[in-house]
Amino acid sequence: IMAFLLGGLIGWERERHGISAGIRTYGSICLGSCLYGIISTGVPGADPSRIAAQVATGIGFLGGGVIFRQGDYVSGLTTAATLWSTAAVGLAVSFGMYIVSLTTSIIMVLLLYLPRLPWWKKITGRVIKAD
């Protein structure tokens, strides 16, 4: 439940700003990676890091599918990065790292939200487009 809620929180921030990958996508990725982590710890004699590594690889492949290039403009990088990070949050929950997963989720939401604040343009000198 915690994994779904944290993933949903990240997805809610994305969905609020019109990004197609939202609550359902991020919640599912976080929940699924948590389940893979739980399964990996429940198999006697198995190395839990093997499944965790495959989750990271699989989500990286999924994220690669949302990155598009048109001329000099690249879109989807933020979505790909947050999908990958959300999977890590789910794995952290599955391994009982609740403070780490909560803290990471809060930092991710802040990273996604800060560029939308009016003073951001003054600091960076540019406007961030949603991808």
CSV table of C-alpha atoms in Angstrom, one decimal:
chain,number,residue,atom,x,y,z
A,1,ILE,CA,0.0,0.0,0.0
A,2,MET,CA,2.8,2.4,0.8
A,3,ALA,CA,4.5,1.7,-2.5
A,4,PHE,CA,1.3,2.5,-4.4
A,5,LEU,CA,0.7,5.6,-2.4
A,6,LEU,CA,4.2,7.0,-3.0
A,7,GLY,CA,4.1,6.1,-6.7
A,8,GLY,CA,0.6,7.6,-6.9
A,9,LEU,CA,1.9,10.8,-5.3
A,10,ILE,CA,4.6,11.2,-7.9
A,11,GLY,CA,2.2,10.4,-10.6
A,12,TRP,CA,-0.3,12.9,-9.3
A,13,GLU,CA,2.2,15.7,-9.6
A,14,ARG,CA,2.9,14.6,-13.2
A,15,GLU,CA,-0.8,14.2,-14.1
A,16,ARG,CA,-1.6,17.6,-12.6
A,17,HIS,CA,0.5,19.2,-15.2
A,18,GLY,CA,-0.9,17.3,-18.2
A,19,ILE,CA,1.7,14.6,-18.5
A,20,SER,CA,0.2,11.4,-19.9
A,21,ALA,CA,2.0,9.1,-17.5
A,22,GLY,CA,0.2,9.8,-14.2
A,23,ILE,CA,-1.2,8.3,-11.0
A,24,ARG,CA,-2.0,4.9,-12.5
A,25,THR,CA,1.3,4.6,-14.4
A,26,TYR,CA,3.5,5.7,-11.5
A,27,GLY,CA,1.4,3.8,-8.9
A,28,SER,CA,1.6,0.6,-10.9
A,29,ILE,CA,5.3,0.9,-11.5
A,30,CYS,CA,6.0,1.5,-7.8
A,31,LEU,CA,3.6,-1.2,-6.7
A,32,GLY,CA,5.0,-3.7,-9.2
A,33,SER,CA,8.6,-3.1,-8.3
A,34,CYS,CA,7.7,-3.5,-4.7
A,35,LEU,CA,6.0,-6.8,-5.4
A,36,TYR,CA,9.1,-8.0,-7.3
A,37,GLY,CA,11.2,-7.0,-4.3
A,38,ILE,CA,9.0,-8.9,-1.9
A,39,ILE,CA,9.0,-12.0,-4.1
A,40,SER,CA,12.8,-11.8,-4.4
A,41,THR,CA,13.2,-11.8,-0.6
A,42,GLY,CA,10.6,-14.7,-0.2
A,43,VAL,CA,12.5,-17.2,-2.3
A,44,PRO,CA,14.7,-19.3,0.0
A,45,GLY,CA,18.3,-19.3,-1.0
A,46,ALA,CA,17.8,-16.7,-3.8
A,47,ASP,CA,19.8,-13.5,-4.2
A,48,PRO,CA,17.3,-10.6,-3.8
A,49,SER,CA,19.7,-8.3,-5.7
A,50,ARG,CA,19.2,-10.3,-8.9
A,51,ILE,CA,15.5,-9.4,-9.3
A,52,ALA,CA,16.1,-5.8,-8.2
A,53,ALA,CA,18.7,-5.5,-10.9
A,54,GLN,CA,16.2,-6.8,-13.5
A,55,VAL,CA,13.6,-4.3,-12.3
A,56,ALA,CA,16.0,-1.5,-12.9
A,57,THR,CA,16.9,-2.8,-16.4
A,58,GLY,CA,13.2,-3.4,-17.3
A,59,ILE,CA,12.1,0.0,-16.2
A,60,GLY,CA,15.0,1.5,-18.0
A,61,PHE,CA,13.8,-0.2,-21.2
A,62,LEU,CA,10.3,1.1,-20.6
A,63,GLY,CA,11.6,4.6,-20.0
A,64,GLY,CA,13.6,4.4,-23.2
A,65,GLY,CA,10.3,4.1,-25.0
A,66,VAL,CA,9.0,7.5,-23.8
A,67,ILE,CA,12.1,9.4,-25.0
A,68,PHE,CA,11.6,11.1,-28.4
A,69,ARG,CA,13.9,13.3,-30.5
A,70,GLN,CA,12.8,15.8,-33.1
A,71,GLY,CA,15.7,17.7,-34.5
A,72,ASP,CA,17.6,19.3,-31.6
A,73,TYR,CA,14.6,18.9,-29.2
A,74,VAL,CA,14.4,15.9,-26.9
A,75,SER,CA,11.3,15.2,-24.9
A,76,GLY,CA,10.4,12.5,-22.4
A,77,LEU,CA,13.7,12.5,-20.4
A,78,THR,CA,12.0,13.7,-17.2
A,79,THR,CA,9.3,11.1,-17.6
A,80,ALA,CA,11.8,8.3,-18.2
A,81,ALA,CA,13.9,9.4,-15.2
A,82,THR,CA,11.0,9.6,-12.9
A,83,LEU,CA,9.6,6.2,-14.0
A,84,TRP,CA,13.0,4.7,-13.2
A,85,SER,CA,13.3,6.5,-9.8
A,86,THR,CA,9.8,5.4,-8.9
A,87,ALA,CA,10.7,1.8,-9.4
A,88,ALA,CA,13.6,2.3,-7.0
A,89,VAL,CA,11.1,3.7,-4.5
A,90,GLY,CA,9.0,0.6,-4.8
A,91,LEU,CA,12.0,-1.6,-4.3
A,92,ALA,CA,13.1,0.4,-1.2
A,93,VAL,CA,9.6,-0.2,0.3
A,94,SER,CA,9.9,-3.9,-0.4
A,95,PHE,CA,13.2,-4.1,1.5
A,96,GLY,CA,11.7,-2.2,4.5
A,97,MET,CA,13.5,1.1,3.8
A,98,TYR,CA,10.4,3.2,4.6
A,99,ILE,CA,12.2,6.5,5.5
A,100,VAL,CA,14.4,6.3,2.4
A,101,SER,CA,11.4,5.6,0.1
A,102,LEU,CA,9.3,8.4,1.7
A,103,THR,CA,12.2,10.9,1.6
A,104,THR,CA,13.0,10.0,-2.0
A,105,SER,CA,9.4,10.5,-3.1
A,106,ILE,CA,9.2,13.9,-1.4
A,107,ILE,CA,12.4,15.0,-3.1
A,108,MET,CA,11.1,13.7,-6.5
A,109,VAL,CA,7.9,15.7,-6.1
A,110,LEU,CA,9.8,18.8,-5.2
A,111,LEU,CA,12.2,18.3,-8.2
A,112,LEU,CA,9.1,18.1,-10.5
A,113,TYR,CA,7.3,21.0,-8.9
A,114,LEU,CA,10.1,23.6,-8.4
A,115,PRO,CA,10.6,24.4,-12.1
A,116,ARG,CA,6.9,25.4,-12.3
A,117,LEU,CA,7.3,28.2,-9.7
A,118,PRO,CA,7.4,31.8,-11.0
A,119,TRP,CA,10.8,32.5,-9.5
A,120,TRP,CA,12.4,29.5,-11.2
A,121,LYS,CA,12.9,31.4,-14.5
A,122,LYS,CA,14.9,34.1,-12.6
A,123,ILE,CA,17.2,31.5,-11.1
A,124,THR,CA,17.8,29.4,-14.3
A,125,GLY,CA,17.2,32.0,-17.0
A,126,ARG,CA,14.9,29.7,-18.9
A,127,VAL,CA,11.4,28.2,-18.8
A,128,ILE,CA,11.1,24.5,-18.2
A,129,LYS,CA,8.7,22.8,-20.6
A,130,ALA,CA,6.7,19.8,-19.4
A,131,ASP,CA,7.6,16.6,-21.2
